[in-house]
Every structure is written in structure tokens, then in C-alpha cells.
Amino acid sequence: MAGPDAQALAPEPISAEELSDAFVSFERASAELGEFYSNLEAEVGLLSEQLRSANERREAELEEKQRVAARLSSLLEALPGGVIVLDANGSITQFNPAADTLVGKLSCGEAWRDVVARVVAPRWDDGHDVSLRDGRRVNIATQALSGEPGQILLIKDVTETRRLQEQLHQHKRLSSSTQMAAALAHQIRTPLAAALLHCSNLSGAGGSAPERSAARVRESLKTLETLVENMLTFARGRELDVERTSSAALIEALAQGVNALALPESFSVELPDDAPAVALAVNIESLVSALMNLVGNVRQVTDDHARVAVTCNEAAGMFEIAIRDDGPGIPDADQVQIFEPFFSTRARGTGLGLAVARSIALAHGGDLQLAESSASGTCFILELPVATANAQPIHSGETDR
């Protein structure tokens, strides 16, 4: 028989009503759990469908990127120009067959500076192009990579282009030969006639008249000499003997040429004393002649009443000589023709001064351009390439004509 404690621990009997409520609560909880599971299952299904769609899109995008990459690779392979990709350290990461053909024996990981040292042989007349050791010339353009450090090099073989340009210059010179001969005969006749006339005055004159006539003879003969030199320079075209020298030597030679003119007080030429010190591979005599032609033009236009200022500058591998005057300027209508042979606005002008000056500049791998012109004066700029340490000058007979 159980004691009092056992009776106290025995559970109280559950009534039918409480049992019914418990079953109702259980059924409600079961229904809620089933609904939650159904909702969870539906959400999982939706997420699975979204994931499948996202994967399909990603796979489609990946396939499209692979197709684009394949097309770009095929295009890169087919390009006639060389393409080289460099990383942030200047090492080659990719190149196409054209680049390998142009530059020769490239390899990924090789430093571009080592390639340059191996294949490049600079020449004094390169300009914006690059000479290779095998004699070809290429043009190299650079473009920064988008979104990452590095560069793309675009290399184009311009050997044939340079040859055709030289042929075009030669054809232009040849096409002017008939006109040149006629102009030469006409222009020589006038100073020669004046020289003969004044020489005849010397024979029977005395006092100061012979001295005046002698001065006029010298002036006429000097004009004739300049004309003949211009004709010969223009006819020779790009054949020049050059030597390695300095910008200071060129300015000094120009100063000597100016001093030899015995200029009147109404005409002055100011030369720079602070020109950039650079190395040049040039023919000093021809360059001084070109610059003196510019000074001579100013003298003729202004009747020896002008101020000429010569300044120098170095920019982008070019040595620039600016010749600025305070003359009347060049009319707009004439500016497009001033470098054409035999074009002149003066009745007694030969039209060769600027043409010869520019021809000399081009022969050095530079150029002569009209920088500005107005009623207050004119400025020409003669550009010359700065000589590199291992540049090899071209001498007469080596020029491809």
C-alpha cells in the first residue's frame, strides 16, 4: 500500500476537455508546421530556379566572352601591324606574329628595353620613326592599358612609306626642272648686266665713283652667287654631308654669317646667348645658308628697316630655332604658297629663298614652318632632330634617291 508521499506524486487525472484542447493545439501546430514547410519548400524551389537561371546566364556570358576573345585573338593574329602588350614593369606579356616578324625573336617576360637595345639603331634623320639594325624603319605608337597598369605598343613598318615620300620629293624636283632653267637664265641675266655696266664705269672713272661702282659690282655679284648657290642646293635635294656638332657651334657660325653682312644701323639681328646645349648631326654651312635666306627675305621686304630676333628651344627631341621679325607680315592668301619654288611677291624676287631653306631643313630630318604672321611681324621655326648617342649620319651617296 502506497504511502502518503506516493499519493502526492501521482499525476492528476486529465479531463476529457483538457485532452481535447491538447489535440486541437497539436493539430494546429502540425498544420502551421506543414504550411511553413510548404512555404520553405516553395522558396527553396524559387531560389533554385533563380540560381539555375543565373548559372545559365553566367555560362552564356562566359561563352560569349570566349567567342569575343577568340575573335580578338584571330584579329590580333591577322593584323599586318605589330602589337605588343607590356605589363607595369615594361615586360612583354603578349605579342602577335607581325610584331615578332618586325622586331624579331620576341618572348613573353622579356623586358622591352632589352628588345630596343637589341634591334634599334637610331639614325640622325629618324624624326618620329625608329630605325632598326636591318635597315627598316618603323613607327611605334603607345597606348595605356584600360583598367590595369601597362601599355600596348603598335608597330608599323614605314620603310616603304619613307621610300615613296623620297620618290615624291624627287619627282617634284624633276617636274620643276624646266621652270627652274628658265628662271635661272632670266635671273642671272639681270645681275650680270648690272655687274658688266658698273665694271665698264670703273675703266675710265676716277675719285670716289670707282669705289661706288666697285661696291655695286660686289653687291650684284654677291646676289648672283647667292642665286646660283640656292639653285644648286635645290637641285641637290637631300644629299648633304653632315657631321656631329653642337648647337653652340651652329649659333656661332650663324653669328659669323650675320657679322659678315655689314648691316646698316636700321637693321639688327639679335642672336641667343642661352640656347639649349644639345648635340646635332648637321651640315652647318647649309643650315647657316638657310637661316641667312630668312634674314635676307626680311631685309628685302623691309628695305633694311627691321629687327630680327633669333631664339632657341628644345622640345620633344627637336632643337627649334625661331626667327621672328617686326616686318609687315605675309598676306593670308600668300601663306599657303610661300614654300613653293619660284613663288615670289616681289618683282625681282627669285622665289627660291624659302623653298631652299625648307629643303635644307627637310634634308636634316627636320622642317621649316611659318609659325605666325601678322601686321606686327612674322615668325618662322626651323626644327632639327637632336642627335642621339649612337646615331649614324647619312652622307652624300648613301641617300636613297
GROMACS .gro file of C-alpha atoms in nm:
model
  401
    1MET     CA    1   0.000   0.000   0.000
    2ALA     CA    2   0.140   0.334  -0.106
    3GLY     CA    3   0.228   0.588   0.146
    4PRO     CA    4   0.118   0.948   0.156
    5ASP     CA    5   0.421   1.072  -0.050
    6ALA     CA    6   0.343   0.837  -0.337
    7GLN     CA    7  -0.012   0.962  -0.348
    8ALA     CA    8   0.117   1.322  -0.361
    9LEU     CA    9   0.344   1.247  -0.661
   10ALA     CA   10   0.079   1.069  -0.866
   11PRO     CA   11  -0.042   1.279  -1.168
   12GLU     CA   12  -0.377   1.431  -1.154
   13PRO     CA   13  -0.622   1.280  -1.391
   14ILE     CA   14  -0.672   1.477  -1.721
   15SER     CA   15  -1.019   1.566  -1.805
   16ALA     CA   16  -1.172   1.494  -2.143
   17GLU     CA   17  -1.195   1.865  -2.216
   18GLU     CA   18  -0.825   1.921  -2.147
   19LEU     CA   19  -0.734   1.626  -2.363
   20SER     CA   20  -0.946   1.763  -2.645
   21ASP     CA   21  -0.778   2.103  -2.617
   22ALA     CA   22  -0.436   1.936  -2.631
   23PHE     CA   23  -0.528   1.752  -2.951
   24VAL     CA   24  -0.657   2.074  -3.105
   25SER     CA   25  -0.331   2.255  -3.018
   26PHE     CA   26  -0.127   1.970  -3.160
   27GLU     CA   27  -0.329   1.967  -3.481
   28ARG     CA   28  -0.293   2.345  -3.511
   29ALA     CA   29   0.085   2.326  -3.457
   30SER     CA   30   0.109   2.043  -3.709
   31ALA     CA   31  -0.086   2.247  -3.964
   32GLU     CA   32   0.132   2.552  -3.908
   33LEU     CA   33   0.447   2.341  -3.937
   34GLY     CA   34   0.319   2.185  -4.258
   35GLU     CA   35   0.237   2.527  -4.402
   36PHE     CA   36   0.581   2.659  -4.301
   37TYR     CA   37   0.747   2.359  -4.463
   38SER     CA   38   0.543   2.407  -4.780
   39ASN     CA   39   0.638   2.776  -4.792
   40LEU     CA   40   1.003   2.688  -4.727
   41GLU     CA   41   0.993   2.426  -4.999
   42ALA     CA   42   0.840   2.676  -5.244
   43GLU     CA   43   1.103   2.937  -5.155
   44VAL     CA   44   1.383   2.683  -5.198
   45GLY     CA   45   1.237   2.593  -5.536
   46LEU     CA   46   1.225   2.960  -5.638
   47LEU     CA   47   1.582   3.019  -5.524
   48SER     CA   48   1.695   2.706  -5.707
   49GLU     CA   49   1.529   2.832  -6.025
   50GLN     CA   50   1.690   3.174  -5.985
   51LEU     CA   51   2.029   3.011  -5.923
   52ARG     CA   52   1.984   2.791  -6.230
   53SER     CA   53   1.892   3.095  -6.441
   54ALA     CA   54   2.189   3.290  -6.304
   55ASN     CA   55   2.421   3.000  -6.381
   56GLU     CA   56   2.281   2.975  -6.733
   57ARG     CA   57   2.332   3.349  -6.787
   58ARG     CA   58   2.683   3.328  -6.647
   59GLU     CA   59   2.765   3.035  -6.871
   60ALA     CA   60   2.620   3.223  -7.170
   61GLU     CA   61   2.824   3.533  -7.082
   62LEU     CA   62   3.134   3.320  -7.038
   63GLU     CA   63   3.078   3.156  -7.375
   64GLU     CA   64   3.025   3.498  -7.536
   65LYS     CA   65   3.343   3.630  -7.374
   66GLN     CA   66   3.529   3.326  -7.501
   67ARG     CA   67   3.392   3.387  -7.852
   68VAL     CA   68   3.491   3.756  -7.834
   69ALA     CA   69   3.835   3.660  -7.704
   70ALA     CA   70   3.872   3.410  -7.988
   71ARG     CA   71   3.769   3.674  -8.244
   72LEU     CA   72   4.007   3.928  -8.093
   73SER     CA   73   4.284   3.671  -8.092
   74SER     CA   74   4.217   3.591  -8.458
   75LEU     CA   75   4.209   3.962  -8.538
   76LEU     CA   76   4.534   4.016  -8.349
   77GLU     CA   77   4.694   3.731  -8.541
   78ALA     CA   78   4.575   3.873  -8.874
   79LEU     CA   79   4.678   4.235  -8.815
   80PRO     CA   80   4.954   4.350  -9.053
   81GLY     CA   81   5.095   4.577  -8.783
   82GLY     CA   82   5.281   4.458  -8.477
   83VAL     CA   83   5.108   4.460  -8.138
   84ILE     CA   84   5.299   4.413  -7.813
   85VAL     CA   85   5.147   4.424  -7.464
   86LEU     CA   86   5.369   4.531  -7.173
   87ASP     CA   87   5.297   4.498  -6.803
   88ALA     CA   88   5.363   4.762  -6.538
   89ASN     CA   89   5.732   4.663  -6.528
   90GLY     CA   90   5.778   4.701  -6.903
   91SER     CA   91   5.796   4.327  -6.968
   92ILE     CA   92   5.627   4.161  -7.265
   93THR     CA   93   5.310   3.970  -7.178
   94GLN     CA   94   5.165   3.919  -7.527
   95PHE     CA   95   5.253   3.985  -7.891
   96ASN     CA   96   5.125   3.893  -8.235
   97PRO     CA   97   5.315   3.730  -8.526
   98ALA     CA   98   5.355   4.064  -8.705
   99ALA     CA   99   5.542   4.206  -8.405
  100ASP     CA  100   5.764   3.900  -8.394
  101THR     CA  101   5.837   3.945  -8.766
  102LEU     CA  102   5.907   4.317  -8.738
  103VAL     CA  103   6.116   4.309  -8.420
  104GLY     CA  104   6.238   3.951  -8.426
  105LYS     CA  105   6.254   3.667  -8.171
  106LEU     CA  106   6.028   3.807  -7.901
  107SER     CA  107   5.947   3.612  -7.587
  108CYS     CA  108   5.698   3.671  -7.308
  109GLY     CA  109   5.864   3.800  -6.993
  110GLU     CA  110   6.143   3.976  -7.184
  111ALA     CA  111   6.199   4.342  -7.093
  112TRP     CA  112   6.111   4.581  -7.374
  113ARG     CA  113   6.423   4.789  -7.306
  114ASP     CA  114   6.633   4.481  -7.384
  115VAL     CA  115   6.449   4.439  -7.715
  116VAL     CA  116   6.516   4.805  -7.800
  117ALA     CA  117   6.886   4.767  -7.723
  118ARG     CA  118   6.900   4.455  -7.942
  119VAL     CA  119   6.718   4.571  -8.255
  120VAL     CA  120   6.717   4.954  -8.268
  121ALA     CA  121   6.991   5.152  -8.447
  122PRO     CA  122   6.896   5.524  -8.438
  123ARG     CA  123   6.982   5.747  -8.734
  124TRP     CA  124   7.005   6.124  -8.742
  125ASP     CA  125   6.708   6.161  -8.980
  126ASP     CA  126   6.467   5.929  -8.797
  127GLY     CA  127   6.232   6.208  -8.691
  128HIS     CA  128   5.932   6.040  -8.527
  129ASP     CA  129   6.023   5.699  -8.670
  130VAL     CA  130   6.270   5.437  -8.543
  131SER     CA  131   6.547   5.275  -8.747
  132LEU     CA  132   6.622   4.906  -8.698
  133ARG     CA  133   6.955   4.733  -8.738
  134ASP     CA  134   6.835   4.554  -9.052
  135GLY     CA  135   6.775   4.888  -9.228
  136ARG     CA  136   6.398   4.903  -9.192
  137ARG     CA  137   6.214   5.190  -9.030
  138VAL     CA  138   5.912   5.152  -8.805
  139ASN     CA  139   5.670   5.382  -8.631
  140ILE     CA  140   5.585   5.293  -8.271
  141ALA     CA  141   5.269   5.427  -8.104
  142THR     CA  142   5.187   5.365  -7.738
  143GLN     CA  143   4.854   5.336  -7.558
  144ALA     CA  144   4.794   5.280  -7.187
  145LEU     CA  145   4.600   4.969  -7.091
  146SER     CA  146   4.247   5.029  -6.967
  147GLY     CA  147   4.179   4.921  -6.611
  148GLU     CA  148   4.527   4.790  -6.533
  149PRO     CA  149   4.886   4.917  -6.540
  150GLY     CA  150   5.077   4.855  -6.860
  151GLN     CA  151   5.098   4.963  -7.223
  152ILE     CA  152   5.011   4.847  -7.573
  153LEU     CA  153   5.272   4.913  -7.843
  154LEU     CA  154   5.151   4.942  -8.202
  155ILE     CA  155   5.436   4.893  -8.451
  156LYS     CA  156   5.403   4.981  -8.819
  157ASP     CA  157   5.663   4.925  -9.091
  158VAL     CA  158   5.708   5.263  -9.267
  159THR     CA  159   6.011   5.169  -9.476
  160GLU     CA  160   5.814   5.172  -9.800
  161THR     CA  161   5.631   5.489  -9.700
  162ARG     CA  162   5.959   5.672  -9.642
  163ARG     CA  163   6.090   5.546  -9.977
  164LEU     CA  164   5.777   5.667 -10.157
  165GLN     CA  165   5.800   6.004  -9.984
  166GLU     CA  166   6.157   6.038 -10.104
  167GLN     CA  167   6.050   5.947 -10.457
  168LEU     CA  168   5.774   6.206 -10.440
  169HIS     CA  169   6.025   6.475 -10.338
  170GLN     CA  170   6.246   6.371 -10.626
  171HIS     CA  171   5.958   6.381 -10.876
  172LYS     CA  172   5.863   6.728 -10.758
  173ARG     CA  173   6.220   6.846 -10.810
  174LEU     CA  174   6.230   6.692 -11.156
  175SER     CA  175   5.896   6.844 -11.255
  176SER     CA  176   6.036   7.188 -11.167
  177SER     CA  177   6.350   7.147 -11.380
  178THR     CA  178   6.214   7.320 -11.693
  179GLN     CA  179   6.076   7.611 -11.494
  180MET     CA  180   6.397   7.628 -11.295
  181ALA     CA  181   6.612   7.652 -11.607
  182ALA     CA  182   6.401   7.937 -11.748
  183ALA     CA  183   6.403   8.125 -11.418
  184LEU     CA  184   6.777   8.072 -11.380
  185ALA     CA  185   6.851   8.216 -11.726
  186HIS     CA  186   6.628   8.516 -11.659
  187GLN     CA  187   6.758   8.586 -11.309
  188ILE     CA  188   7.126   8.552 -11.400
  189ARG     CA  189   7.088   8.799 -11.688
  190THR     CA  190   6.990   9.094 -11.465
  191PRO     CA  191   7.274   9.088 -11.206
  192LEU     CA  192   7.528   9.006 -11.477
  193ALA     CA  193   7.418   9.303 -11.686
  194ALA     CA  194   7.446   9.530 -11.383
  195ALA     CA  195   7.791   9.392 -11.299
  196LEU     CA  196   7.914   9.446 -11.655
  197LEU     CA  197   7.775   9.800 -11.661
  198HIS     CA  198   7.947   9.904 -11.341
  199CYS     CA  199   8.267   9.730 -11.441
  200SER     CA  200   8.271   9.938 -11.756
  201ASN     CA  201   8.237  10.252 -11.541
  202LEU     CA  202   8.547  10.151 -11.347
  203SER     CA  203   8.770  10.164 -11.652
  204GLY     CA  204   8.753  10.539 -11.713
  205ALA     CA  205   8.639  10.686 -11.384
  206GLY     CA  206   8.833  10.840 -11.102
  207GLY     CA  207   8.780  10.969 -10.750
  208SER     CA  208   8.503  10.812 -10.548
  209ALA     CA  209   8.294  10.698 -10.843
  210PRO     CA  210   8.504  10.382 -10.899
  211GLU     CA  211   8.462  10.291 -10.534
  212ARG     CA  212   8.086  10.328 -10.557
  213SER     CA  213   8.080  10.127 -10.877
  214ALA     CA  214   8.303   9.860 -10.722
  215ALA     CA  215   8.064   9.831 -10.428
  216ARG     CA  216   7.773   9.790 -10.667
  217VAL     CA  217   7.966   9.530 -10.864
  218ARG     CA  218   8.033   9.333 -10.548
  219GLU     CA  219   7.669   9.358 -10.446
  220SER     CA  220   7.549   9.239 -10.788
  221LEU     CA  221   7.798   8.954 -10.795
  222LYS     CA  222   7.702   8.858 -10.439
  223THR     CA  223   7.338   8.842 -10.549
  224LEU     CA  224   7.440   8.624 -10.841
  225GLU     CA  225   7.644   8.398 -10.614
  226THR     CA  226   7.355   8.356 -10.371
  227LEU     CA  227   7.118   8.277 -10.657
  228VAL     CA  228   7.349   8.013 -10.800
  229GLU     CA  229   7.406   7.857 -10.456
  230ASN     CA  230   7.030   7.840 -10.399
  231MET     CA  231   6.981   7.676 -10.737
  232LEU     CA  232   7.248   7.417 -10.666
  233THR     CA  233   7.115   7.346 -10.318
  234PHE     CA  234   6.764   7.298 -10.450
  235ALA     CA  235   6.886   7.074 -10.731
  236ARG     CA  236   7.092   6.857 -10.493
  237GLY     CA  237   6.785   6.794 -10.282
  238ARG     CA  238   6.864   6.577  -9.979
  239GLU     CA  239   7.229   6.500 -10.050
  240LEU     CA  240   7.419   6.653  -9.760
  241ASP     CA  241   7.743   6.574  -9.583
  242VAL     CA  242   7.675   6.605  -9.212
  243GLU     CA  243   7.893   6.592  -8.905
  244ARG     CA  244   7.826   6.567  -8.535
  245THR     CA  245   7.846   6.909  -8.371
  246SER     CA  246   7.676   7.122  -8.107
  247SER     CA  247   7.400   7.379  -8.104
  248ALA     CA  248   7.654   7.633  -7.978
  249ALA     CA  249   7.871   7.576  -8.287
  250LEU     CA  250   7.570   7.630  -8.513
  251ILE     CA  251   7.476   7.958  -8.341
  252GLU     CA  252   7.839   8.072  -8.357
  253ALA     CA  253   7.851   8.001  -8.732
  254LEU     CA  254   7.526   8.194  -8.776
  255ALA     CA  255   7.675   8.487  -8.583
  256GLN     CA  256   7.975   8.490  -8.816
  257GLY     CA  257   7.744   8.491  -9.117
  258VAL     CA  258   7.542   8.782  -8.977
  259ASN     CA  259   7.857   8.980  -8.892
  260ALA     CA  260   7.981   8.938  -9.249
  261LEU     CA  261   7.673   9.121  -9.382
  262ALA     CA  262   7.783   9.466  -9.260
  263LEU     CA  263   7.423   9.551  -9.178
  264PRO     CA  264   7.304   9.914  -9.162
  265GLU     CA  265   7.204  10.063  -8.827
  266SER     CA  266   6.838  10.045  -8.930
  267PHE     CA  267   6.853   9.665  -8.943
  268SER     CA  268   6.953   9.444  -8.649
  269VAL     CA  269   6.978   9.072  -8.579
  270GLU     CA  270   6.972   8.955  -8.217
  271LEU     CA  271   7.118   8.609  -8.153
  272PRO     CA  272   7.059   8.399  -7.840
  273ASP     CA  273   7.322   8.360  -7.570
  274ASP     CA  274   7.123   8.099  -7.376
  275ALA     CA  275   7.048   7.839  -7.643
  276PRO     CA  276   6.996   7.484  -7.508
  277ALA     CA  277   7.319   7.283  -7.530
  278VAL     CA  278   7.236   6.982  -7.747
  279ALA     CA  279   7.420   6.759  -7.994
  280LEU     CA  280   7.331   6.786  -8.362
  281ALA     CA  281   7.422   6.588  -8.674
  282VAL     CA  282   7.408   6.860  -8.938
  283ASN     CA  283   7.575   7.037  -9.226
  284ILE     CA  284   7.646   7.373  -9.060
  285GLU     CA  285   7.720   7.555  -9.387
  286SER     CA  286   7.387   7.463  -9.543
  287LEU     CA  287   7.191   7.545  -9.227
  288VAL     CA  288   7.355   7.885  -9.195
  289SER     CA  289   7.267   7.943  -9.561
  290ALA     CA  290   6.903   7.853  -9.487
  291LEU     CA  291   6.888   8.088  -9.189
  292MET     CA  292   7.059   8.366  -9.384
  293ASN     CA  293   6.795   8.323  -9.655
  294LEU     CA  294   6.532   8.402  -9.392
  295VAL     CA  295   6.725   8.709  -9.279
  296GLY     CA  296   6.771   8.814  -9.643
  297ASN     CA  297   6.397   8.789  -9.702
  298VAL     CA  298   6.333   9.026  -9.413
  299ARG     CA  299   6.589   9.273  -9.549
  300GLN     CA  300   6.426   9.277  -9.891
  301VAL     CA  301   6.071   9.310  -9.760
  302THR     CA  302   6.154   9.587  -9.512
  303ASP     CA  303   6.421   9.771  -9.715
  304ASP     CA  304   6.671   9.714  -9.434
  305HIS     CA  305   6.444   9.866  -9.168
  306ALA     CA  306   6.362   9.586  -8.926
  307ARG     CA  307   6.462   9.397  -8.614
  308VAL     CA  308   6.517   9.020  -8.627
  309ALA     CA  309   6.529   8.814  -8.306
  310VAL     CA  310   6.659   8.457  -8.308
  311THR     CA  311   6.567   8.231  -8.016
  312CYS     CA  312   6.624   7.861  -7.950
  313ASN     CA  313   6.435   7.591  -7.766
  314GLU     CA  314   6.441   7.213  -7.720
  315ALA     CA  315   6.116   7.016  -7.718
  316ALA     CA  316   6.023   6.652  -7.785
  317GLY     CA  317   6.367   6.561  -7.917
  318MET     CA  318   6.380   6.856  -8.157
  319PHE     CA  319   6.605   7.164  -8.149
  320GLU     CA  320   6.394   7.463  -8.254
  321ILE     CA  321   6.530   7.787  -8.398
  322ALA     CA  322   6.271   8.066  -8.411
  323ILE     CA  323   6.336   8.364  -8.641
  324ARG     CA  324   6.100   8.649  -8.556
  325ASP     CA  325   6.087   8.991  -8.725
  326ASP     CA  326   5.880   9.308  -8.685
  327GLY     CA  327   5.814   9.348  -9.058
  328PRO     CA  328   5.478   9.387  -9.232
  329GLY     CA  329   5.390   9.018  -9.222
  330ILE     CA  330   5.281   8.782  -9.501
  331PRO     CA  331   4.931   8.818  -9.652
  332ASP     CA  332   4.698   8.529  -9.571
  333ALA     CA  333   4.648   8.449  -9.939
  334ASP     CA  334   5.024   8.402  -9.989
  335GLN     CA  335   5.098   8.191  -9.681
  336VAL     CA  336   4.999   7.862  -9.845
  337GLN     CA  337   5.246   7.917 -10.132
  338ILE     CA  338   5.549   8.072  -9.969
  339PHE     CA  339   5.746   7.744  -9.967
  340GLU     CA  340   5.675   7.664 -10.332
  341PRO     CA  341   5.975   7.707 -10.566
  342PHE     CA  342   5.970   8.029 -10.771
  343PHE     CA  343   5.676   8.181 -10.585
  344SER     CA  344   5.752   8.545 -10.504
  345THR     CA  345   5.551   8.860 -10.444
  346ARG     CA  346   5.844   9.084 -10.539
  347ALA     CA  347   5.912   9.180 -10.899
  348ARG     CA  348   6.281   9.091 -10.867
  349GLY     CA  349   6.239   8.802 -10.626
  350THR     CA  350   6.356   8.454 -10.726
  351GLY     CA  351   6.108   8.264 -10.511
  352LEU     CA  352   6.380   8.023 -10.404
  353GLY     CA  353   6.486   8.151 -10.062
  354LEU     CA  354   6.218   7.984  -9.850
  355ALA     CA  355   6.196   7.678 -10.077
  356VAL     CA  356   6.569   7.618 -10.041
  357ALA     CA  357   6.562   7.685  -9.665
  358ARG     CA  358   6.286   7.431  -9.613
  359SER     CA  359   6.457   7.180  -9.842
  360ILE     CA  360   6.768   7.204  -9.625
  361ALA     CA  361   6.562   7.157  -9.307
  362LEU     CA  362   6.388   6.850  -9.453
  363ALA     CA  363   6.723   6.709  -9.562
  364HIS     CA  364   6.827   6.713  -9.196
  365GLY     CA  365   6.515   6.525  -9.087
  366GLY     CA  366   6.355   6.845  -8.959
  367ASP     CA  367   6.126   7.107  -9.106
  368LEU     CA  368   6.073   7.479  -9.158
  369GLN     CA  369   5.728   7.617  -9.084
  370LEU     CA  370   5.558   7.953  -9.071
  371ALA     CA  371   5.460   7.974  -8.705
  372GLU     CA  372   5.270   8.303  -8.720
  373SER     CA  373   5.236   8.616  -8.930
  374SER     CA  374   5.051   8.941  -8.872
  375ALA     CA  375   5.083   9.311  -8.938
  376SER     CA  376   5.328   9.331  -8.647
  377GLY     CA  377   5.571   9.070  -8.777
  378THR     CA  378   5.643   8.714  -8.884
  379CYS     CA  379   5.791   8.411  -8.710
  380PHE     CA  380   5.944   8.106  -8.879
  381ILE     CA  381   6.055   7.799  -8.682
  382LEU     CA  382   6.328   7.568  -8.811
  383GLU     CA  383   6.330   7.226  -8.640
  384LEU     CA  384   6.627   6.989  -8.625
  385PRO     CA  385   6.635   6.645  -8.458
  386VAL     CA  386   6.864   6.622  -8.158
  387ALA     CA  387   7.140   6.369  -8.231
  388THR     CA  388   7.133   6.052  -8.023
  389ALA     CA  389   7.447   5.899  -7.876
  390ASN     CA  390   7.476   5.626  -8.141
  391ALA     CA  391   7.308   5.799  -8.436
  392GLN     CA  392   7.477   5.731  -8.769
  393PRO     CA  393   7.466   6.030  -9.007
  394ILE     CA  394   7.388   5.983  -9.376
  395HIS     CA  395   7.646   6.117  -9.620
  396SER     CA  396   7.617   6.202  -9.986
  397GLY     CA  397   7.575   5.890 -10.191
  398GLU     CA  398   7.402   5.700  -9.909
  399THR     CA  399   7.071   5.874  -9.961
  400ASP     CA  400   6.814   5.669 -10.144
  401ARG     CA  401   6.709   5.886 -10.432
   0.00000   0.00000   0.00000
